[in-house]
PDB file of C-alpha atoms in Angstrom:
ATOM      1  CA  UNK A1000       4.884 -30.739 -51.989  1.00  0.00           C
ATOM      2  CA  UNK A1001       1.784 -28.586 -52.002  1.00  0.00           C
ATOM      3  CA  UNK A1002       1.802 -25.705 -50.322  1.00  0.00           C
ATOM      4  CA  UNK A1003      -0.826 -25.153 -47.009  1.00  0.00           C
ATOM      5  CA  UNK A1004      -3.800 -22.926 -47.947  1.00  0.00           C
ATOM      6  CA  UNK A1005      -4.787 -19.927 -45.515  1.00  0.00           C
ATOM      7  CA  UNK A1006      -8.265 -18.069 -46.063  1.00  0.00           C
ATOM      8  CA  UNK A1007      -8.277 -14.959 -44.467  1.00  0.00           C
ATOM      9  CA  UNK A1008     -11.472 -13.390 -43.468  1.00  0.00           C
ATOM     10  CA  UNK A1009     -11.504  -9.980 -44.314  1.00  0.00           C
ATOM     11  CA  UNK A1010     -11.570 -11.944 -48.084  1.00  0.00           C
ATOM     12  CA  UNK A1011     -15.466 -11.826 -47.451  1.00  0.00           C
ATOM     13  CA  UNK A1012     -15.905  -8.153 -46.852  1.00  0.00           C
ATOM     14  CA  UNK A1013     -15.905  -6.009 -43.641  1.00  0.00           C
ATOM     15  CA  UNK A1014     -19.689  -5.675 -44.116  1.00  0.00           C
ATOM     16  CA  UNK A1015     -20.481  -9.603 -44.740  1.00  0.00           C
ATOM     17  CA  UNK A1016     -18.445 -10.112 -41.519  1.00  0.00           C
ATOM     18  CA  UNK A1017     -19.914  -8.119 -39.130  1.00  0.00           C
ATOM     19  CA  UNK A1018     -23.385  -9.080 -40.650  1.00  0.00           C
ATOM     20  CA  UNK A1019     -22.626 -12.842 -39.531  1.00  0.00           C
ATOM     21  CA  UNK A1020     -21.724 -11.677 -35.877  1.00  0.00           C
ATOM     22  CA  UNK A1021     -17.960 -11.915 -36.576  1.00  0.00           C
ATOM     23  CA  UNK A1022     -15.215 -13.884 -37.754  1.00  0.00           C
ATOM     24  CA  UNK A1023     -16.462 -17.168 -35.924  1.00  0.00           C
ATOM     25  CA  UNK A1024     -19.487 -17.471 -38.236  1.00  0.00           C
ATOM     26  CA  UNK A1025     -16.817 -17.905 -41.119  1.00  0.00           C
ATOM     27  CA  UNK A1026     -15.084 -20.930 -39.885  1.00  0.00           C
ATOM     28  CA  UNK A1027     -17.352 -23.569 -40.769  1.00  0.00           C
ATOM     29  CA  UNK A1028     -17.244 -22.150 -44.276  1.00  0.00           C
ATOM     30  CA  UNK A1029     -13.559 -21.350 -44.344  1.00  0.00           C
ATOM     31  CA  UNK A1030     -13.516 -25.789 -42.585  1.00  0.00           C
ATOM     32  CA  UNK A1031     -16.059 -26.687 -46.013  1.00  0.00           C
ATOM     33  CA  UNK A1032     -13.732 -25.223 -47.914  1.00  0.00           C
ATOM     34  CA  UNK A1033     -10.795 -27.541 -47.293  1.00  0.00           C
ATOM     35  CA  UNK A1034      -8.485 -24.653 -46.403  1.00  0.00           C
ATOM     36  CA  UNK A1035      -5.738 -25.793 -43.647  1.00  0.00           C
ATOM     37  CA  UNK A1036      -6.130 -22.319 -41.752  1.00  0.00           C
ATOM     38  CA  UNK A1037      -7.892 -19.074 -41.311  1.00  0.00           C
ATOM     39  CA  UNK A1038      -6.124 -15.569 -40.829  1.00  0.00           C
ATOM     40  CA  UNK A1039      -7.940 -13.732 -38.323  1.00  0.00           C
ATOM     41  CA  UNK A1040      -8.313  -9.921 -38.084  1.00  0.00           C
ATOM     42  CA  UNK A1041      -8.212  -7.703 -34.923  1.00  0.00           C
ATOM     43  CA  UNK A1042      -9.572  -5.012 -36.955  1.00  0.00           C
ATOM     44  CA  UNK A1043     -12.593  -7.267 -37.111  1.00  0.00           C
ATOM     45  CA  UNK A1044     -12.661  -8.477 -33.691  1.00  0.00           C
ATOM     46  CA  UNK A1045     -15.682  -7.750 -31.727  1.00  0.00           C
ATOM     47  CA  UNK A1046     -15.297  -5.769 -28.417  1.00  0.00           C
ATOM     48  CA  UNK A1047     -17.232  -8.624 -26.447  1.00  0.00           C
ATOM     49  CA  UNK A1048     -15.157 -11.404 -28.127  1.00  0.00           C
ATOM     50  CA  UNK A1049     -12.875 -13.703 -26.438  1.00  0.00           C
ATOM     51  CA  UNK A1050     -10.210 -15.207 -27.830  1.00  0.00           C
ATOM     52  CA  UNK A1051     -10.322 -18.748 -26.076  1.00  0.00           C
ATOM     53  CA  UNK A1052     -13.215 -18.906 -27.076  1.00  0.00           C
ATOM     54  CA  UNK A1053     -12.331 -18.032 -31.044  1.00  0.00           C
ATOM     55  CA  UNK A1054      -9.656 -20.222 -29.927  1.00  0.00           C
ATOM     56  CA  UNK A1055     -11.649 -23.204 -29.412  1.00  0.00           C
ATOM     57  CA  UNK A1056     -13.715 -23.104 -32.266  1.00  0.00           C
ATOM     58  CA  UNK A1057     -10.560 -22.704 -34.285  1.00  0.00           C
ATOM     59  CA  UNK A1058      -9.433 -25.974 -32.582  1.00  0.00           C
ATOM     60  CA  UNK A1059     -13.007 -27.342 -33.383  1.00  0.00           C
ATOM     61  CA  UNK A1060     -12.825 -26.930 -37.478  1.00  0.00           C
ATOM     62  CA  UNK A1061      -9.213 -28.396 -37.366  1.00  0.00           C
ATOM     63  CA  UNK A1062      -8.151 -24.992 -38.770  1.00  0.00           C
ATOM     64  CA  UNK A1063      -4.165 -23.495 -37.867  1.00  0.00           C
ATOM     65  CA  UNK A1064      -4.303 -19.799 -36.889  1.00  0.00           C
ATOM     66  CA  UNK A1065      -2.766 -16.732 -38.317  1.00  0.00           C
ATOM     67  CA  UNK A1066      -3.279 -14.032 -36.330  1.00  0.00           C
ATOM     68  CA  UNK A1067      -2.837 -10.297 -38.069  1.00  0.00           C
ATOM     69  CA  UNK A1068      -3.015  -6.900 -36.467  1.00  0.00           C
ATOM     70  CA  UNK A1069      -2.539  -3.430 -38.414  1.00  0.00           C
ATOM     71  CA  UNK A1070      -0.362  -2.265 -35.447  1.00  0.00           C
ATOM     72  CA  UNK A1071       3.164  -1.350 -36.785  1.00  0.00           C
ATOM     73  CA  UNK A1072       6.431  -2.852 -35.074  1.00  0.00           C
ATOM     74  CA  UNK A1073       8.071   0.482 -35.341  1.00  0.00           C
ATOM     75  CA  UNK A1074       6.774   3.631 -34.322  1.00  0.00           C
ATOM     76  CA  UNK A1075       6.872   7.215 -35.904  1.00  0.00           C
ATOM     77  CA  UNK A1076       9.750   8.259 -33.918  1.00  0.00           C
ATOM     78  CA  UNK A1077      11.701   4.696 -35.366  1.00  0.00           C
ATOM     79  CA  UNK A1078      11.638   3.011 -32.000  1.00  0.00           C
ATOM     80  CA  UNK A1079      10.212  -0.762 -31.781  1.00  0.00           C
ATOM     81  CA  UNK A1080       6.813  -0.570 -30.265  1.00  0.00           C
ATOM     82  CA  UNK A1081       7.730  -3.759 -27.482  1.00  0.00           C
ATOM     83  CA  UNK A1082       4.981  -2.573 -25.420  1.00  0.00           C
ATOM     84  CA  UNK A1083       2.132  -3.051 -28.282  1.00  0.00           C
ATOM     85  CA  UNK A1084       4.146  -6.619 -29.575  1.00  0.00           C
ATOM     86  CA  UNK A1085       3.623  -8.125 -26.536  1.00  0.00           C
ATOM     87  CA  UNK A1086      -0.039  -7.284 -26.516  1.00  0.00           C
ATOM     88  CA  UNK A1087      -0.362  -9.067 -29.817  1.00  0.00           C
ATOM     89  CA  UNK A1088       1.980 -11.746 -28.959  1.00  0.00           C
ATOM     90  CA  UNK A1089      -0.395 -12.575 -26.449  1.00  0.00           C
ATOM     91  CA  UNK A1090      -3.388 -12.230 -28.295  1.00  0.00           C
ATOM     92  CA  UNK A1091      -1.807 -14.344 -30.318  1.00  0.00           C
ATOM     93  CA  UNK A1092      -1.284 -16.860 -28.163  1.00  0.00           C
ATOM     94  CA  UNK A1093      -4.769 -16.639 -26.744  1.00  0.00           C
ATOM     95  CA  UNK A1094      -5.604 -17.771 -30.209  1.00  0.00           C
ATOM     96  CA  UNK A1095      -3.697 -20.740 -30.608  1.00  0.00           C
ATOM     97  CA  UNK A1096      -1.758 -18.526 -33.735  1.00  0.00           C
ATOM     98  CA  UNK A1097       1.600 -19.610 -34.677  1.00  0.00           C
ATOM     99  CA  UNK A1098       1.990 -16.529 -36.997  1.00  0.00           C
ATOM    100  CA  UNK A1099       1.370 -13.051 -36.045  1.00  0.00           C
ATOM    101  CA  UNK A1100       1.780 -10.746 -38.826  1.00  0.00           C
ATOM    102  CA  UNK A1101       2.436  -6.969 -38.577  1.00  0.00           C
ATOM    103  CA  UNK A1102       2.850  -3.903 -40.872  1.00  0.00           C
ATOM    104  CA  UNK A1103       6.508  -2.648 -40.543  1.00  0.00           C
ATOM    105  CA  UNK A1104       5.917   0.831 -39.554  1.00  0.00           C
ATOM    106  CA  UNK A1105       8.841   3.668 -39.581  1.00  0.00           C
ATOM    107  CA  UNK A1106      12.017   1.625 -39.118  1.00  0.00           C
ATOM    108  CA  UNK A1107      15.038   3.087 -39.154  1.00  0.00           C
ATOM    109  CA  UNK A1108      18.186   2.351 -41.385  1.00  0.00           C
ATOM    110  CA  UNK A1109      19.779   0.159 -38.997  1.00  0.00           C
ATOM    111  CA  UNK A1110      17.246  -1.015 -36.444  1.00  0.00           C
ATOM    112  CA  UNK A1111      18.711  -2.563 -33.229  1.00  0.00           C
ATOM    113  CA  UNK A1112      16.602  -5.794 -33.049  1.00  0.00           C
ATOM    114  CA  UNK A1113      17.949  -7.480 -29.730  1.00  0.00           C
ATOM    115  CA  UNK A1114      14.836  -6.077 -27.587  1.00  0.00           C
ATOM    116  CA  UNK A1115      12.267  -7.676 -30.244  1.00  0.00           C
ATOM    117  CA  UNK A1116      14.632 -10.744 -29.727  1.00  0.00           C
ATOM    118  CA  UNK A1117      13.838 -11.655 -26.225  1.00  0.00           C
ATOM    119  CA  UNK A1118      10.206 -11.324 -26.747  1.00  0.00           C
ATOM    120  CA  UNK A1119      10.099 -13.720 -29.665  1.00  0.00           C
ATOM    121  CA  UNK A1120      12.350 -16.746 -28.478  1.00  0.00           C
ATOM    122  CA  UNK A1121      10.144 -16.168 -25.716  1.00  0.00           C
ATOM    123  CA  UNK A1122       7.307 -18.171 -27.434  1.00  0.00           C
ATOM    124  CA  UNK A1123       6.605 -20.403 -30.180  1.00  0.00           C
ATOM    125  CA  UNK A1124       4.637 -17.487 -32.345  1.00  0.00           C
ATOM    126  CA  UNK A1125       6.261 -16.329 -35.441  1.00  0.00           C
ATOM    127  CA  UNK A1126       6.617 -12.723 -36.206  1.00  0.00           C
ATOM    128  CA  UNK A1127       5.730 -11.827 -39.540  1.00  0.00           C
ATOM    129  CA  UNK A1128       6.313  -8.169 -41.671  1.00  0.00           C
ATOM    130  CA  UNK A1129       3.627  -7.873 -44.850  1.00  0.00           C
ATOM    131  CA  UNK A1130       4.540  -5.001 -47.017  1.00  0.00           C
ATOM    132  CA  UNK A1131       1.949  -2.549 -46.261  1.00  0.00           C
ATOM    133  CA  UNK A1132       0.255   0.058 -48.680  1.00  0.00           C
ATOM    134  CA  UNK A1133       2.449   2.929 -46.775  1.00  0.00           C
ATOM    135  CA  UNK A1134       6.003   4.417 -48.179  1.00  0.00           C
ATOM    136  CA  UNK A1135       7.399   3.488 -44.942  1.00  0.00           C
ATOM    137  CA  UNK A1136       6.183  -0.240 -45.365  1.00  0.00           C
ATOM    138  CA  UNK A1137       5.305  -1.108 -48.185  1.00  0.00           C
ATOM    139  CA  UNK A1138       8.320   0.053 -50.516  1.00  0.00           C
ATOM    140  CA  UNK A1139      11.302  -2.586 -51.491  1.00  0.00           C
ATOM    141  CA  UNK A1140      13.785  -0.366 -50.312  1.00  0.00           C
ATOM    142  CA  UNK A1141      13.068   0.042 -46.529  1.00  0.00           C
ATOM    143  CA  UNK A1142      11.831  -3.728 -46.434  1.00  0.00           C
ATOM    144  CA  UNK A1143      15.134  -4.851 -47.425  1.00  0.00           C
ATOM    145  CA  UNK A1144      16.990  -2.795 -45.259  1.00  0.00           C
ATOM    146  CA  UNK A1145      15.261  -4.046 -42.535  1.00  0.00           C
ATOM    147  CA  UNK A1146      15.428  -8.075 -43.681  1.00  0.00           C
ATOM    148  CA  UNK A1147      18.776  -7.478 -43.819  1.00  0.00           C
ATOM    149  CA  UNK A1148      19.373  -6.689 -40.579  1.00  0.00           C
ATOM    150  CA  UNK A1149      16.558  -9.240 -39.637  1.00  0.00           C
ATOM    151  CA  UNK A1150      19.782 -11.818 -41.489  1.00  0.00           C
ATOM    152  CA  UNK A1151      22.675 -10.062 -40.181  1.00  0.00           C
ATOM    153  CA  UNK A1152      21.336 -10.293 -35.850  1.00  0.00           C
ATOM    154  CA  UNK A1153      19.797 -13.654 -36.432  1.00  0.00           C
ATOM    155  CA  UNK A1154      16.262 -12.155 -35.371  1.00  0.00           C
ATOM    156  CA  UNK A1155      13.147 -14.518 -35.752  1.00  0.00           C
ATOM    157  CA  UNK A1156      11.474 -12.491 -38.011  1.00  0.00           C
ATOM    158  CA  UNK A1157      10.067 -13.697 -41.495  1.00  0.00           C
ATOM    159  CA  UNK A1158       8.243 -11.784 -44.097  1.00  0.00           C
ATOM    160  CA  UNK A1159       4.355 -11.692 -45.458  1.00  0.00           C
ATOM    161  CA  UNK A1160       4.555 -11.197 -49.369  1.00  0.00           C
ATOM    162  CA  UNK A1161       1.345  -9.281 -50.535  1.00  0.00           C
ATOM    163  CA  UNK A1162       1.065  -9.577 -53.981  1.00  0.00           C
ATOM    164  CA  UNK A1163      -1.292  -6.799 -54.892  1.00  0.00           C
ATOM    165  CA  UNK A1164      -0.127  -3.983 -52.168  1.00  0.00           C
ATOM    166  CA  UNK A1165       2.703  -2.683 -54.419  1.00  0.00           C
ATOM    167  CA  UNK A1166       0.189  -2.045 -57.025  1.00  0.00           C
ATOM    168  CA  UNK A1167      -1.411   0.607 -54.867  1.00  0.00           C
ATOM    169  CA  UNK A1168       1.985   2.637 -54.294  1.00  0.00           C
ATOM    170  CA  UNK A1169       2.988   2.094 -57.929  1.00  0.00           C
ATOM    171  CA  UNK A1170       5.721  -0.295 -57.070  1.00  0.00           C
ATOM    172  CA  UNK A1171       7.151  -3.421 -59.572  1.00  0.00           C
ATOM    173  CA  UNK A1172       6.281  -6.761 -58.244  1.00  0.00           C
ATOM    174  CA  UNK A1173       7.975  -9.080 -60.073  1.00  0.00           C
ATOM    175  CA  UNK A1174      11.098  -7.336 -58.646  1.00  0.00           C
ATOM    176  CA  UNK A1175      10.313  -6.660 -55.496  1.00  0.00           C
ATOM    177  CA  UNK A1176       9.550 -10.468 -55.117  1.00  0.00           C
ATOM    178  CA  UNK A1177      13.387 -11.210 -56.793  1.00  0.00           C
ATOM    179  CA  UNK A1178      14.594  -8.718 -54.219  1.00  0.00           C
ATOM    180  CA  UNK A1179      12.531 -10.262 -51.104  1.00  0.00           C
ATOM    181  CA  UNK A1180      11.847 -13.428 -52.026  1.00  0.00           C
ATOM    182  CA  UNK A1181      14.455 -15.229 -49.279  1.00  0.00           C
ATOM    183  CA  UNK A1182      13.012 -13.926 -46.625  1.00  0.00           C
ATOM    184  CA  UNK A1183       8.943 -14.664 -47.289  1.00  0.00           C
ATOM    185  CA  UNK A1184       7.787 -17.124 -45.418  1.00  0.00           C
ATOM    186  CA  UNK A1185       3.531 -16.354 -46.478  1.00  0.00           C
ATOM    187  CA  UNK A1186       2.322 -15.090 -49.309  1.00  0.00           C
ATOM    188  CA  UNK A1187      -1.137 -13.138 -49.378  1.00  0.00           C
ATOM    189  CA  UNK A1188      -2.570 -14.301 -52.914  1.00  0.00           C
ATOM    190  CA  UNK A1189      -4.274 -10.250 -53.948  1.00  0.00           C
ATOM    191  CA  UNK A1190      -5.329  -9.541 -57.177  1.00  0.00           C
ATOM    192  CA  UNK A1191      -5.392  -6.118 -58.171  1.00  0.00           C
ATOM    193  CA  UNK A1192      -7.139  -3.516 -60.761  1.00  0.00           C
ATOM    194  CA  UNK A1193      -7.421  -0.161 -61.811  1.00  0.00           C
ATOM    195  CA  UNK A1194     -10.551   1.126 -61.826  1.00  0.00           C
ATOM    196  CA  UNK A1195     -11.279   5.100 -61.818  1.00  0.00           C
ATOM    197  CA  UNK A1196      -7.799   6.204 -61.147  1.00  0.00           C
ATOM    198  CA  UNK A1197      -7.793   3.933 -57.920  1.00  0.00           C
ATOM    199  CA  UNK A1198      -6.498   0.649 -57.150  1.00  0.00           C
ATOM    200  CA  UNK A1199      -8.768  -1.820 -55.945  1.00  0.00           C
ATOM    201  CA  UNK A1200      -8.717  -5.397 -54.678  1.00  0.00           C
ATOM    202  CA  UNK A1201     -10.712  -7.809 -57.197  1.00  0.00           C
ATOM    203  CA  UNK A1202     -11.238 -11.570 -57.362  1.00  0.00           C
ATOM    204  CA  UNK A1203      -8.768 -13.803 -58.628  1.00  0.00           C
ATOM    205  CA  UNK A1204     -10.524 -14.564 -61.534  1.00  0.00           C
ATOM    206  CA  UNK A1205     -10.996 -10.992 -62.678  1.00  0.00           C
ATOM    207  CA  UNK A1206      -7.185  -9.917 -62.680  1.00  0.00           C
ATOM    208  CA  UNK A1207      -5.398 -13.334 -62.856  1.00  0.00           C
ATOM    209  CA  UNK A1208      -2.254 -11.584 -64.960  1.00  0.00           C
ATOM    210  CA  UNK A1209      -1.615  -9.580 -61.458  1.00  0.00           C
ATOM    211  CA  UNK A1210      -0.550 -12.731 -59.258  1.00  0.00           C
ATOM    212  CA  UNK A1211      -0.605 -15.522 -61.118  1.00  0.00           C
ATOM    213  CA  UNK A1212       2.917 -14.854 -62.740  1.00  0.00           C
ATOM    214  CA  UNK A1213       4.543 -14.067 -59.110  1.00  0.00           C
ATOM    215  CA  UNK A1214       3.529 -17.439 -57.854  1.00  0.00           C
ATOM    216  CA  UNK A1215       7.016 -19.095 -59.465  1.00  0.00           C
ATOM    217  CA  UNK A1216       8.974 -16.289 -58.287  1.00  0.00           C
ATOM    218  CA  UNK A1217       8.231 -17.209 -54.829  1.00  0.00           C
ATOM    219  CA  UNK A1218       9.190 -19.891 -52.202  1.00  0.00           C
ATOM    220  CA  UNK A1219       6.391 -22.653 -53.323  1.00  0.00           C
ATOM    221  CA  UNK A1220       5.976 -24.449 -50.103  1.00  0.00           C
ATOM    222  CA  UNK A1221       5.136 -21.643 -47.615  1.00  0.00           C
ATOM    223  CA  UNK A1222       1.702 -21.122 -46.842  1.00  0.00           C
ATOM    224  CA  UNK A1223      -0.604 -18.976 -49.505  1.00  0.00           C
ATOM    225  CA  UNK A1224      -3.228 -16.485 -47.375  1.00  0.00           C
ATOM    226  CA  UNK A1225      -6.644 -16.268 -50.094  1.00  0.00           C
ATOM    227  CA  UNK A1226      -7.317 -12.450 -49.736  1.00  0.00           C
ATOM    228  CA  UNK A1227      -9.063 -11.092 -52.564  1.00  0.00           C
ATOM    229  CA  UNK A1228     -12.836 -10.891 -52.192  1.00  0.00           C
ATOM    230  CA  UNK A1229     -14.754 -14.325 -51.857  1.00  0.00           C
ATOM    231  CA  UNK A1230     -18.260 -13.309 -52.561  1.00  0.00           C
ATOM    232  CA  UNK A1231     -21.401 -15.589 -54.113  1.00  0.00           C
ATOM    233  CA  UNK A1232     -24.161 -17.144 -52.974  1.00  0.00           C
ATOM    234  CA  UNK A1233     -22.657 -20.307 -51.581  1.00  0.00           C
ATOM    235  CA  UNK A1234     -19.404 -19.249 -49.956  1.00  0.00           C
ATOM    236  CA  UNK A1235     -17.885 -22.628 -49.587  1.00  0.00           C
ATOM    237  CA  UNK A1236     -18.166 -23.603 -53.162  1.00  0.00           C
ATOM    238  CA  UNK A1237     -16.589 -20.377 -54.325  1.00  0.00           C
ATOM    239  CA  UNK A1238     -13.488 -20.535 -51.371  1.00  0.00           C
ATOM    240  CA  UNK A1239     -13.391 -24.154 -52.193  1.00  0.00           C
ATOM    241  CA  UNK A1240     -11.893 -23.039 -56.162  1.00  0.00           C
ATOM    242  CA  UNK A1241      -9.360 -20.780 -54.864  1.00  0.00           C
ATOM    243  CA  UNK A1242      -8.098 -22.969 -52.493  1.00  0.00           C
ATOM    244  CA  UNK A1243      -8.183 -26.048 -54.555  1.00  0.00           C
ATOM    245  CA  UNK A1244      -6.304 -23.886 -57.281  1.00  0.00           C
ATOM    246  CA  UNK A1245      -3.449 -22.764 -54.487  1.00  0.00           C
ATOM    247  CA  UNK A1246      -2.817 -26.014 -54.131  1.00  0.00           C
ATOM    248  CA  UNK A1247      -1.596 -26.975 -57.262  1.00  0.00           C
ATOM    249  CA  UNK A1248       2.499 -27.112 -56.769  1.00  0.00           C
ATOM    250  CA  UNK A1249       3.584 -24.494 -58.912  1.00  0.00           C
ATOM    251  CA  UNK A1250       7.243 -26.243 -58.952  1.00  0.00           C
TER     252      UNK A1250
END
């Protein structure tokens, strides 16, 4: 079974998007590609932008929707923010998303998830946690505290693996993704490089040793989010590779 590819569009660079007039511009491209979906952004959203609208022209390139939002679920003080999930979760569904991915903010030890719960069976949008590049959220430790709550209530709640964010906070991958692995349910395909004393994002191509190997140590069939920078001349050729290569079953 191959797994469903997912381009998301901060892949072609914060600058490239805004220079097309926004994510919309990207979905014929992201359609040429033969991708199944796109991710879309609120960080990239344009004020003036309306989401039926995105909606529709989602509908109209035959793409599936992931929506993502850097808003954590938790806030600083530990407490769910239910106020700012049902925002999204009806962003979300002004989008036509059936994932809406989140950062997992400052959870605490043994978060009480019953008031998330009502909000999510509410709908038919699932909420997804991505390890972050924060301690808070983007460390094993507090991630599988709070997946094993997610287990023990029976919440709706999956998990976004990104492959290159525990690079930047210095983490292990290969065993965070044997400690997390039951619970992802998307992968964000990153590659990663050092570069100056920083971390940066790269193409696939350039640092293939960084997520190629995690691939196997993953669930095979859930979708696979293209994230590391698409850039060249014709964009649809070059997103077309990666997502022809995702395809390939791994198992």
């Amino acid at each position: 079974m191959q797994a469903e590819v997912i381009v998301v569009t901060s892949a072609y660079g914060y600058d490239t998007v805004r220079a097309m007039g926004g994510q919309a511009a990207l979905l014929p491209i992201i359609a040429a590609s033969g991708a199944d979906g796109v991710e879309i952004r609120r960080e990239l959203l344009n004020r003036d932008e309306s989401l039926p609208g995105l909606a529709e022209q989602i509908r109209a390139c035959h793409l599936s929707c992931v929506y993502s939002s850097p808003t954590p679920l938790f806030d600083p003080t530990g407490t769910p923010d239910l106020h700012g999930l049902t925002e999204r979760l009806d962003e979300a569904a002004q989008l036509g998303a059936r994932l809406l991915k989140l950062p997992l903010g400052h959870a605490p030890d043994n978060p009480g998830l019953a008031g998330l719960e009502g909000l999510l069976r509410a709908g038919d949008i699932r909420l997804l946690i991505e390890n972050d590049q924060t301690s808070e959220g983007g460390t094993p430790a507090p991630l599988l505290r709070f997946f094993q709550a997610v287990q023990q209530q029976g919440a709706p709640i999956g998990m976004t693996f990104d492959m290159a964010n525990w690079h930047w906070l210095g983490e292990d991958k290969a065993q965070a993704a044997a400690q997390l692995a039951s619970f992802v349910e998307y992968i964000h395909v990153k590659a990663s490089r050092e570069r100056d004393g920083k971390v940066h994002a790269v193409a696939l191509d350039e640092a293939p040793d960084t997520w190629a190997p995690l691939l196997p140590l993953l669930p095979t069939t859930v979708p696979r989010g293209i994230e590391s920078p698409l850039l060249g001349d014709d964009l649809a050729a070059v997103t077309r590779g990666y997502v022809n290569r995702l395809r390939i079953p791994t198992a």
